[in-house]
Amino acid sequence: MGTARAQRRTFLGAVMALFGIVLAVAALLLAGARADRAAGTGDFGTAPTATAAPKTQQTASPAPSRTAAGPAAPAASTVPAPRELVIPRLGLRAPIDPVGVADDGQMEVPKDPDRVGWYRYSPAPGADRGSSVVVGHVDAKGLGLGVLFGLTEVRQGDRVRVARDDGTTLTYEITARRTLGKAALVSSAVFDRDGPAVLNLVTCAGPYLPDRGGYQNNLVVTAVEVPR
């Protein structure tokens, strides 16, 4: 009896050890797949040409930095503010909050990873000129994946809808997806207030290096409005 019990314990121990190895390998494969998907695989399209960036945005940080005077106030506009972002093919839907500049000089991002932020120092979607910037998390510590993790799956020609405070909805077509180093974001025309009217969706992209501050790149998806 003792020998049989010992054999059963040995067998169960081997099974549990094997199960643990399978889980560890699966986790490594998933992490690798996520890193690859967030590090430039599948980029496409051509970015709009940049014009001179405002002085408050000439920085190597991933978002506009605060100068002594702070960012320039957004010009008064009759364009309705955005309230919801939808990418139908991906099943992506997120409320939009207006965001500005945080105390550390970086662009604010909503804390809730299921929400996105419209950078209120950029033109509102539907403006005649400039890049409308919407930002969100790819993931958040302790909260899982962010709603903009779905941007890793966008295709050229996908439609994007932006619902606005006045009840109207704008439809955009995705034309480009680019992975940019943090230092390259400003010169990429993402924060261009005077260039072509586009919608830029911005989130973080791999590789993720904790000892170097986290995500090393940004994923930028550009879309142009479909004529009404």
Coordinates of N, CA and C in Angstrom, one line a residue:
M1 N 0.8 -1.2 0.0 CA 0.0 0.0 0.0 C 0.9 1.3 0.0
G2 N 1.9 1.2 0.9 CA 2.8 2.4 0.9 C 3.4 2.7 -0.4
T3 N 3.9 1.6 -1.0 CA 4.5 1.8 -2.3 C 3.6 2.4 -3.4
A4 N 2.3 1.9 -3.4 CA 1.3 2.4 -4.3 C 1.0 3.9 -4.1
R5 N 0.9 4.2 -2.8 CA 0.6 5.6 -2.5 C 1.8 6.5 -3.0
A6 N 3.0 6.1 -2.7 CA 4.2 6.8 -3.1 C 4.2 7.0 -4.6
Q7 N 3.9 5.9 -5.3 CA 3.9 6.0 -6.8 C 2.8 7.0 -7.3
R8 N 1.6 7.0 -6.6 CA 0.6 7.9 -7.0 C 1.0 9.4 -6.8
R9 N 1.7 9.6 -5.6 CA 2.2 10.9 -5.3 C 3.2 11.4 -6.3
T10 N 4.1 10.5 -6.7 CA 5.1 10.8 -7.7 C 4.5 11.1 -9.0
F11 N 3.5 10.3 -9.4 CA 2.8 10.6 -10.7 C 2.1 11.9 -10.7
L12 N 1.4 12.2 -9.6 CA 0.7 13.5 -9.5 C 1.6 14.6 -9.5
G13 N 2.8 14.5 -8.8 CA 3.8 15.5 -8.8 C 4.3 15.8 -10.2
A14 N 4.5 14.7 -10.9 CA 5.1 14.9 -12.3 C 4.0 15.6 -13.2
V15 N 2.8 15.2 -13.0 CA 1.7 15.9 -13.8 C 1.6 17.3 -13.5
M16 N 1.7 17.7 -12.2 CA 1.6 19.1 -11.8 C 2.8 19.9 -12.3
A17 N 4.0 19.3 -12.3 CA 5.2 19.9 -12.8 C 5.1 20.2 -14.3
L18 N 4.5 19.2 -15.0 CA 4.4 19.3 -16.4 C 3.4 20.4 -16.7
F19 N 2.3 20.5 -16.0 CA 1.3 21.5 -16.2 C 1.8 22.9 -15.9
G20 N 2.7 23.0 -14.9 CA 3.3 24.3 -14.6 C 4.2 24.7 -15.8
I21 N 5.0 23.7 -16.4 CA 5.8 24.1 -17.5 C 5.0 24.5 -18.7
V22 N 3.9 23.9 -18.9 CA 3.0 24.2 -20.1 C 2.5 25.7 -19.9
L23 N 2.1 26.0 -18.6 CA 1.6 27.3 -18.4 C 2.7 28.4 -18.6
A24 N 3.9 28.1 -18.1 CA 5.0 29.0 -18.2 C 5.3 29.3 -19.7
V25 N 5.3 28.2 -20.5 CA 5.6 28.4 -21.9 C 4.6 29.2 -22.6
A26 N 3.3 28.9 -22.2 CA 2.2 29.6 -22.8 C 2.3 31.1 -22.5
A27 N 2.6 31.4 -21.2 CA 2.8 32.8 -20.8 C 3.9 33.5 -21.6
L28 N 5.0 32.8 -21.8 CA 6.1 33.4 -22.5 C 5.7 33.7 -24.0
L29 N 5.0 32.7 -24.6 CA 4.5 32.9 -26.0 C 3.6 34.0 -26.1
L30 N 2.7 34.1 -25.1 CA 1.7 35.2 -25.2 C 2.4 36.6 -25.0
A31 N 3.4 36.6 -24.1 CA 4.1 37.9 -23.9 C 4.9 38.3 -25.1
G32 N 5.5 37.3 -25.8 CA 6.2 37.5 -27.0 C 5.3 38.0 -28.1
A33 N 4.1 37.4 -28.2 CA 3.2 37.8 -29.3 C 2.7 39.2 -29.0
R34 N 2.4 39.6 -27.7 CA 2.0 40.9 -27.4 C 3.1 41.9 -27.7
A35 N 4.3 41.6 -27.4 CA 5.5 42.5 -27.7 C 5.6 42.7 -29.2
D36 N 5.5 41.6 -30.0 CA 5.7 41.7 -31.4 C 4.5 42.6 -32.0
R37 N 3.3 42.3 -31.5 CA 2.2 43.1 -32.1 C 2.3 44.6 -31.7
A38 N 2.9 44.9 -30.6 CA 3.0 46.3 -30.2 C 4.3 46.9 -30.6
A39 N 5.1 46.3 -31.4 CA 6.5 46.9 -31.7 C 6.7 47.1 -33.2
G40 N 5.6 47.3 -33.9 CA 5.8 47.7 -35.3 C 5.4 46.8 -36.3
T41 N 5.1 45.5 -36.0 CA 4.6 44.5 -36.9 C 3.3 45.0 -37.5
G42 N 3.2 45.1 -38.8 CA 2.0 45.4 -39.5 C 1.8 46.9 -39.7
D43 N 2.8 47.7 -39.6 CA 2.7 49.2 -39.9 C 2.4 49.3 -41.4
F44 N 1.7 50.4 -41.7 CA 1.4 50.6 -43.1 C 1.1 52.1 -43.3
G45 N 1.0 52.5 -44.6 CA 0.5 53.8 -45.0 C 1.6 54.9 -44.9
T46 N 1.3 56.1 -45.3 CA 2.2 57.2 -45.3 C 1.7 58.3 -44.4
A47 N 2.5 58.8 -43.6 CA 2.1 59.9 -42.6 C 2.0 61.2 -43.4
P48 N 1.1 62.1 -42.9 CA 1.0 63.5 -43.4 C 2.3 64.2 -43.2
T49 N 2.6 65.1 -44.1 CA 3.8 65.9 -43.9 C 3.7 66.9 -42.8
A50 N 4.7 67.0 -41.9 CA 4.7 67.9 -40.8 C 4.9 69.3 -41.2
T51 N 4.3 70.3 -40.5 CA 4.7 71.7 -40.6 C 5.5 72.0 -39.3
A52 N 5.9 73.2 -39.1 CA 6.6 73.5 -37.9 C 5.8 73.3 -36.7
A53 N 6.3 72.6 -35.7 CA 5.6 72.3 -34.5 C 5.6 73.5 -33.6
P54 N 4.6 73.7 -32.8 CA 4.6 74.8 -31.8 C 5.7 74.6 -30.8
K55 N 6.3 75.7 -30.3 CA 7.4 75.6 -29.4 C 7.1 74.8 -28.2
T56 N 5.9 74.8 -27.7 CA 5.5 74.0 -26.5 C 5.6 72.5 -26.8
Q57 N 5.7 72.1 -28.1 CA 5.7 70.7 -28.4 C 7.1 70.3 -28.9
Q58 N 8.1 71.1 -29.0 CA 9.4 70.8 -29.5 C 10.2 70.1 -28.4
T59 N 9.9 68.8 -28.1 CA 10.5 68.1 -27.0 C 10.6 66.7 -27.4
A60 N 11.6 66.0 -26.8 CA 11.8 64.6 -27.0 C 10.9 63.7 -26.2
S61 N 10.0 64.2 -25.4 CA 9.1 63.4 -24.5 C 8.0 62.9 -25.4
P62 N 7.2 61.9 -24.9 CA 6.2 61.3 -25.7 C 4.9 62.2 -25.8
A63 N 4.9 63.3 -25.2 CA 3.8 64.3 -25.3 C 4.3 65.7 -25.1
P64 N 3.5 66.7 -25.4 CA 4.0 68.1 -25.3 C 4.5 68.3 -23.8
S65 N 5.6 69.0 -23.7 CA 6.1 69.4 -22.4 C 5.7 70.8 -22.0
R66 N 5.6 71.0 -20.7 CA 5.2 72.3 -20.2 C 6.4 73.2 -20.2
T67 N 6.2 74.4 -20.9 CA 7.3 75.4 -20.8 C 7.0 76.3 -19.6
A68 N 7.8 77.3 -19.4 CA 7.5 78.2 -18.2 C 6.1 78.8 -18.3
A69 N 5.7 79.1 -19.5 CA 4.4 79.7 -19.7 C 3.3 78.7 -19.9
G70 N 3.6 77.4 -20.0 CA 2.6 76.4 -20.2 C 2.2 76.3 -21.6
P71 N 1.4 75.3 -22.0 CA 1.0 75.2 -23.4 C 0.1 76.4 -23.8
A72 N 0.1 76.7 -25.1 CA -0.8 77.8 -25.5 C -2.2 77.3 -25.4
A73 N -3.1 78.3 -24.9 CA -4.5 77.9 -24.7 C -5.1 77.6 -26.1
P74 N -6.0 76.6 -26.1 CA -6.7 76.3 -27.4 C -7.5 77.4 -27.8
A75 N -7.5 77.7 -29.1 CA -8.3 78.8 -29.7 C -9.7 78.5 -29.5
A76 N -10.5 79.5 -29.3 CA -12.0 79.4 -29.2 C -12.5 78.8 -30.5
S77 N -13.4 77.8 -30.4 CA -13.9 77.1 -31.6 C -15.3 76.7 -31.4
T78 N -16.0 76.7 -32.5 CA -17.4 76.3 -32.5 C -17.6 74.9 -32.9
V79 N -16.4 74.2 -33.1 CA -16.5 72.7 -33.4 C -16.9 72.0 -32.1
P80 N -17.9 71.1 -32.2 CA -18.3 70.4 -31.0 C -17.3 69.4 -30.5
A81 N -17.2 69.3 -29.2 CA -16.2 68.4 -28.6 C -16.6 66.9 -28.8
P82 N -15.6 66.0 -29.0 CA -15.9 64.6 -29.2 C -16.3 64.0 -27.9
R83 N -17.2 62.9 -27.9 CA -17.6 62.2 -26.7 C -17.5 60.7 -26.8
E84 N -17.3 60.1 -28.0 CA -17.2 58.7 -28.0 C -16.4 58.3 -29.3
L85 N -15.5 57.3 -29.1 CA -14.7 56.8 -30.2 C -15.2 55.3 -30.5
V86 N -15.4 55.0 -31.8 CA -15.9 53.7 -32.2 C -15.1 53.2 -33.4
I87 N -14.5 52.0 -33.3 CA -14.0 51.3 -34.5 C -14.8 50.1 -34.7
P88 N -15.8 50.1 -35.6 CA -16.8 49.0 -35.7 C -16.2 47.6 -35.9
R89 N -15.3 47.5 -36.9 CA -14.7 46.2 -37.2 C -14.1 45.5 -36.0
L90 N -13.5 46.3 -35.1 CA -12.8 45.8 -34.0 C -13.7 45.6 -32.8
G91 N -14.9 46.1 -32.9 CA -15.7 46.1 -31.7 C -15.2 47.1 -30.6
L92 N -14.4 48.1 -31.0 CA -13.8 49.0 -30.1 C -14.8 50.2 -29.9
R93 N -15.1 50.5 -28.6 CA -15.9 51.6 -28.3 C -15.4 52.2 -26.9
A94 N -15.2 53.5 -26.9 CA -14.7 54.1 -25.7 C -15.2 55.5 -25.5
P95 N -15.6 55.9 -24.3 CA -16.0 57.3 -24.1 C -14.7 58.2 -24.2
I96 N -14.9 59.4 -24.6 CA -13.8 60.4 -24.7 C -13.9 61.5 -23.7
D97 N -12.8 61.6 -23.0 CA -12.7 62.7 -22.0 C -11.7 63.8 -22.5
P98 N -12.0 65.1 -22.3 CA -10.9 66.1 -22.6 C -9.8 66.0 -21.6
V99 N -8.6 66.0 -22.2 CA -7.4 66.0 -21.3 C -6.4 67.1 -21.7
G100 N -5.5 67.4 -20.8 CA -4.6 68.5 -21.1 C -3.1 68.0 -20.8
V101 N -2.4 68.8 -20.0 CA -1.0 68.5 -19.7 C -0.9 68.2 -18.2
A102 N -0.3 67.1 -17.8 CA -0.1 66.8 -16.4 C 1.0 67.6 -15.8
D103 N 1.1 67.5 -14.5 CA 2.1 68.3 -13.7 C 3.6 68.0 -14.2
D104 N 3.8 66.7 -14.7 CA 5.1 66.4 -15.1 C 5.4 66.8 -16.6
G105 N 4.5 67.6 -17.2 CA 4.7 68.1 -18.5 C 4.3 67.1 -19.6
Q106 N 3.8 66.0 -19.3 CA 3.4 65.0 -20.3 C 1.9 65.2 -20.5
M107 N 1.5 64.7 -21.7 CA 0.1 64.8 -22.0 C -0.7 63.8 -21.1
E108 N -1.8 64.3 -20.6 CA -2.6 63.5 -19.7 C -3.2 62.3 -20.4
V109 N -3.4 61.2 -19.7 CA -4.1 60.0 -20.3 C -5.2 59.6 -19.2
P110 N -6.4 59.4 -19.6 CA -7.4 58.9 -18.6 C -6.9 57.7 -17.8
K111 N -7.1 57.8 -16.5 CA -6.6 56.7 -15.7 C -7.4 55.4 -16.0
D112 N -8.6 55.5 -16.3 CA -9.4 54.3 -16.7 C -9.0 53.8 -18.1
P113 N -8.5 52.6 -18.2 CA -8.0 52.1 -19.5 C -9.1 51.8 -20.5
D114 N -10.4 51.9 -20.0 CA -11.5 51.7 -20.9 C -12.0 53.0 -21.5
R115 N -11.3 54.1 -21.2 CA -11.7 55.5 -21.7 C -10.5 56.0 -22.5
V116 N -10.7 56.9 -23.4 CA -9.7 57.6 -24.1 C -9.8 59.1 -23.9
G117 N -8.7 59.9 -24.2 CA -8.7 61.3 -24.0 C -8.5 62.1 -25.3
W118 N -9.3 63.1 -25.5 CA -9.0 64.1 -26.6 C -8.1 65.2 -26.0
Y119 N -6.9 65.3 -26.6 CA -6.0 66.3 -26.2 C -6.5 67.7 -26.6
R120 N -7.0 68.4 -25.6 CA -7.8 69.6 -25.8 C -7.0 70.8 -26.4
Y121 N -5.7 70.7 -26.4 CA -4.8 71.7 -27.1 C -4.7 71.4 -28.6
S122 N -5.3 70.3 -29.0 CA -5.3 70.0 -30.5 C -6.7 70.3 -31.0
P123 N -6.9 70.5 -32.3 CA -8.2 70.8 -32.9 C -9.2 69.7 -32.6
A124 N -10.4 70.0 -32.4 CA -11.4 69.0 -32.2 C -11.7 68.3 -33.5
P125 N -12.0 67.0 -33.5 CA -12.4 66.3 -34.7 C -13.5 67.0 -35.5
G126 N -13.2 67.2 -36.7 CA -14.2 68.0 -37.6 C -13.7 69.4 -37.9
A127 N -12.6 69.8 -37.2 CA -12.0 71.1 -37.6 C -11.4 71.1 -39.0
D128 N -11.3 72.3 -39.6 CA -10.9 72.4 -41.0 C -9.4 72.0 -41.1
R129 N -8.6 72.3 -40.1 CA -7.1 72.1 -40.2 C -6.6 71.5 -38.9
G130 N -5.5 70.8 -39.0 CA -4.8 70.3 -37.9 C -5.1 68.9 -37.5
S131 N -4.2 68.3 -36.6 CA -4.3 67.0 -36.1 C -5.1 66.9 -34.8
S132 N -6.2 66.2 -34.9 CA -7.0 65.9 -33.6 C -6.4 64.7 -33.0
V133 N -6.0 64.9 -31.7 CA -5.2 63.8 -31.0 C -6.1 63.2 -30.0
V134 N -6.2 61.8 -30.1 CA -6.9 61.0 -29.1 C -6.0 60.0 -28.5
V135 N -5.8 59.9 -27.2 CA -4.8 59.1 -26.6 C -5.5 58.2 -25.6
G136 N -4.9 57.0 -25.4 CA -5.4 56.0 -24.4 C -4.3 55.0 -24.1
H137 N -4.6 54.2 -23.1 CA -3.6 53.2 -22.6 C -3.7 51.9 -23.5
V138 N -2.5 51.3 -23.7 CA -2.5 50.0 -24.3 C -2.8 48.9 -23.2
D139 N -2.3 49.2 -22.0 CA -2.6 48.4 -20.8 C -2.4 49.3 -19.6
A140 N -2.8 48.8 -18.4 CA -2.6 49.5 -17.2 C -2.4 48.5 -16.1
K141 N -1.4 48.9 -15.2 CA -1.0 48.0 -14.1 C -2.2 47.6 -13.2
G142 N -2.4 46.4 -13.1 CA -3.5 45.9 -12.2 C -4.9 45.9 -12.8
L143 N -5.0 46.5 -14.1 CA -6.3 46.7 -14.7 C -6.4 46.0 -16.0
G144 N -5.3 45.4 -16.5 CA -5.4 44.6 -17.7 C -5.2 45.5 -18.9
L145 N -5.6 44.9 -20.1 CA -5.4 45.6 -21.4 C -6.3 46.9 -21.4
G146 N -5.8 47.9 -22.1 CA -6.5 49.1 -22.3 C -7.3 49.0 -23.6
V147 N -8.3 49.9 -23.8 CA -9.1 49.8 -25.0 C -8.4 50.0 -26.3
L148 N -7.3 50.8 -26.2 CA -6.5 51.1 -27.5 C -5.5 50.0 -27.8
F149 N -5.5 48.9 -27.0 CA -4.7 47.7 -27.4 C -5.2 47.2 -28.7
G150 N -6.5 47.4 -29.0 CA -7.1 47.0 -30.3 C -6.5 47.7 -31.5
L151 N -5.8 48.8 -31.3 CA -5.1 49.4 -32.5 C -4.1 48.5 -33.1
T152 N -3.6 47.5 -32.4 CA -2.6 46.5 -33.0 C -3.3 45.7 -34.1
E153 N -4.6 45.8 -34.2 CA -5.3 44.9 -35.2 C -5.9 45.8 -36.3
V154 N -5.7 47.1 -36.4 CA -6.3 47.9 -37.4 C -5.8 47.6 -38.8
R155 N -6.6 47.8 -39.8 CA -6.2 47.6 -41.2 C -6.5 48.9 -41.9
Q156 N -5.7 49.1 -43.0 CA -5.9 50.2 -43.9 C -7.3 50.2 -44.4
G157 N -8.1 51.3 -44.3 CA -9.4 51.3 -44.8 C -10.5 51.1 -43.7
D158 N -10.1 50.7 -42.5 CA -11.0 50.5 -41.4 C -11.7 51.9 -41.2
R159 N -13.0 51.8 -40.8 CA -13.7 53.0 -40.4 C -13.6 53.3 -38.9
V160 N -13.6 54.6 -38.6 CA -13.6 55.1 -37.3 C -14.7 56.1 -37.1
R161 N -15.5 56.0 -36.1 CA -16.6 57.0 -35.9 C -16.3 57.7 -34.6
V162 N -16.6 59.1 -34.7 CA -16.4 59.9 -33.5 C -17.8 60.6 -33.3
A163 N -18.4 60.3 -32.2 CA -19.7 60.9 -31.8 C -19.3 62.2 -31.1
R164 N -20.1 63.3 -31.3 CA -19.8 64.6 -30.8 C -21.0 65.1 -29.9
D165 N -20.6 66.1 -29.1 CA -21.6 66.6 -28.1 C -22.9 67.1 -28.7
D166 N -22.8 67.5 -29.9 CA -24.1 68.1 -30.6 C -24.9 67.0 -31.2
G167 N -24.6 65.7 -31.0 CA -25.4 64.6 -31.5 C -25.0 64.1 -32.9
T168 N -24.0 64.8 -33.5 CA -23.6 64.4 -34.8 C -22.4 63.4 -34.7
T169 N -22.2 62.7 -35.8 CA -21.1 61.7 -35.8 C -20.3 61.8 -37.1
L170 N -19.0 61.9 -36.9 CA -18.0 61.9 -38.0 C -17.5 60.5 -38.3
T171 N -17.3 60.3 -39.6 CA -16.7 59.0 -40.0 C -15.4 59.2 -40.6
Y172 N -14.4 58.5 -40.2 CA -13.0 58.6 -40.7 C -12.6 57.2 -41.3
E173 N -11.6 57.3 -42.2 CA -11.0 56.1 -42.7 C -9.5 56.0 -42.4
I174 N -9.1 54.9 -41.8 CA -7.7 54.7 -41.4 C -6.8 54.6 -42.7
T175 N -5.8 55.5 -42.7 CA -4.8 55.5 -43.8 C -3.4 55.1 -43.4
A176 N -3.1 55.1 -42.2 CA -1.7 54.8 -41.8 C -1.6 54.3 -40.4
R177 N -0.6 53.4 -40.1 CA -0.3 53.0 -38.8 C 1.2 53.0 -38.7
R178 N 1.7 53.7 -37.7 CA 3.2 53.9 -37.5 C 3.6 53.6 -36.1
T179 N 4.8 53.0 -36.0 CA 5.4 52.8 -34.7 C 6.5 53.8 -34.6
L180 N 6.5 54.7 -33.6 CA 7.4 55.8 -33.5 C 8.1 55.8 -32.2
G181 N 9.5 56.0 -32.2 CA 10.2 56.2 -30.9 C 9.6 57.4 -30.2
K182 N 9.7 57.4 -28.9 CA 9.2 58.6 -28.1 C 9.8 59.9 -28.6
A183 N 11.0 59.9 -28.9 CA 11.7 61.2 -29.4 C 11.2 61.6 -30.7
A184 N 10.6 60.7 -31.5 CA 10.2 61.1 -32.9 C 8.8 61.6 -33.0
L185 N 8.1 61.5 -31.9 CA 6.6 61.8 -31.9 C 6.3 63.2 -32.4
V186 N 7.0 64.2 -31.9 CA 6.7 65.6 -32.3 C 7.0 65.9 -33.7
S187 N 8.1 65.4 -34.3 CA 8.4 65.7 -35.7 C 7.6 64.9 -36.6
S188 N 6.7 64.0 -36.1 CA 5.9 63.1 -37.0 C 4.6 63.8 -37.4
A189 N 4.4 65.0 -36.9 CA 3.2 65.8 -37.2 C 1.9 65.4 -36.4
V190 N 2.1 64.6 -35.4 CA 1.0 64.1 -34.6 C 0.4 65.3 -33.9
F191 N 1.2 66.3 -33.4 CA 0.6 67.5 -32.8 C 0.6 68.7 -33.6
D192 N 0.5 68.5 -34.9 CA 0.5 69.6 -35.9 C -0.9 70.3 -35.9
R193 N -0.9 71.6 -35.5 CA -2.2 72.3 -35.4 C -2.6 72.9 -36.7
D194 N -1.6 73.0 -37.6 CA -1.8 73.8 -38.9 C -1.8 72.9 -40.1
G195 N -1.5 71.7 -40.0 CA -1.4 70.8 -41.2 C -2.8 70.3 -41.7
P196 N -2.8 69.2 -42.5 CA -4.0 68.7 -42.9 C -4.9 68.2 -41.8
A197 N -6.2 68.3 -42.0 CA -7.2 67.8 -41.0 C -7.2 66.3 -40.9
V198 N -6.6 65.7 -39.8 CA -6.6 64.3 -39.6 C -6.9 64.0 -38.2
L199 N -7.2 62.7 -37.9 CA -7.4 62.2 -36.6 C -6.3 61.2 -36.3
N200 N -5.6 61.5 -35.2 CA -4.5 60.6 -34.8 C -4.8 60.0 -33.4
L201 N -4.8 58.6 -33.4 CA -5.0 57.8 -32.2 C -3.6 57.4 -31.7
V202 N -3.3 57.6 -30.5 CA -2.0 57.4 -29.9 C -2.1 56.5 -28.7
T203 N -1.2 55.5 -28.7 CA -1.0 54.7 -27.5 C 0.4 54.3 -27.4
C204 N 0.8 53.5 -26.4 CA 2.1 53.0 -26.2 C 2.4 51.8 -27.0
A205 N 3.7 51.5 -27.3 CA 4.0 50.3 -28.1 C 5.4 49.8 -27.6
G206 N 5.6 48.5 -27.7 CA 6.8 47.9 -27.2 C 8.1 48.2 -28.0
P207 N 9.2 47.8 -27.5 CA 9.3 46.9 -26.4 C 9.1 47.6 -25.0
Y208 N 8.7 46.7 -24.1 CA 8.5 47.2 -22.7 C 9.8 46.9 -21.9
L209 N 10.4 47.9 -21.4 CA 11.7 47.8 -20.7 C 11.6 48.5 -19.3
P210 N 11.2 47.8 -18.3 CA 11.0 48.4 -17.0 C 12.2 49.3 -16.5
D211 N 13.4 48.8 -16.8 CA 14.6 49.6 -16.3 C 14.9 50.8 -17.1
R212 N 14.1 51.0 -18.2 CA 14.3 52.2 -19.1 C 13.0 53.0 -19.2
G213 N 12.1 52.8 -18.2 CA 10.9 53.7 -18.1 C 9.7 53.1 -18.7
G214 N 9.7 51.8 -19.1 CA 8.5 51.2 -19.6 C 8.5 51.1 -21.1
Y215 N 7.4 51.4 -21.8 CA 7.3 51.3 -23.2 C 8.2 52.3 -23.9
Q216 N 8.9 51.8 -24.9 CA 9.9 52.6 -25.6 C 9.3 53.3 -26.9
N217 N 8.2 52.9 -27.3 CA 7.6 53.5 -28.6 C 6.2 53.9 -28.4
N218 N 5.7 54.7 -29.4 CA 4.3 55.0 -29.5 C 3.7 54.4 -30.8
L219 N 2.5 53.9 -30.7 CA 1.7 53.5 -31.9 C 0.8 54.6 -32.3
V220 N 0.9 55.1 -33.5 CA 0.1 56.2 -34.0 C -0.8 55.7 -35.2
V221 N -2.1 55.8 -35.1 CA -3.0 55.4 -36.2 C -3.6 56.7 -36.7
T222 N -3.4 56.9 -38.0 CA -3.9 58.1 -38.6 C -5.1 57.8 -39.5
A223 N -6.2 58.7 -39.4 CA -7.4 58.5 -40.2 C -7.8 59.9 -40.8
V224 N -8.4 59.8 -41.9 CA -8.9 61.1 -42.6 C -10.4 61.0 -42.7
E225 N -11.1 62.1 -42.6 CA -12.5 62.2 -42.6 C -13.1 61.8 -43.9
V226 N -14.1 61.0 -43.9 CA -14.9 60.6 -45.1 C -15.8 61.7 -45.4
P227 N -15.8 62.2 -46.7 CA -16.7 63.3 -47.0 C -18.1 63.0 -46.7
R228 N -18.8 63.9 -46.2 CA -20.3 63.7 -45.8 C -21.1 64.1 -47.0

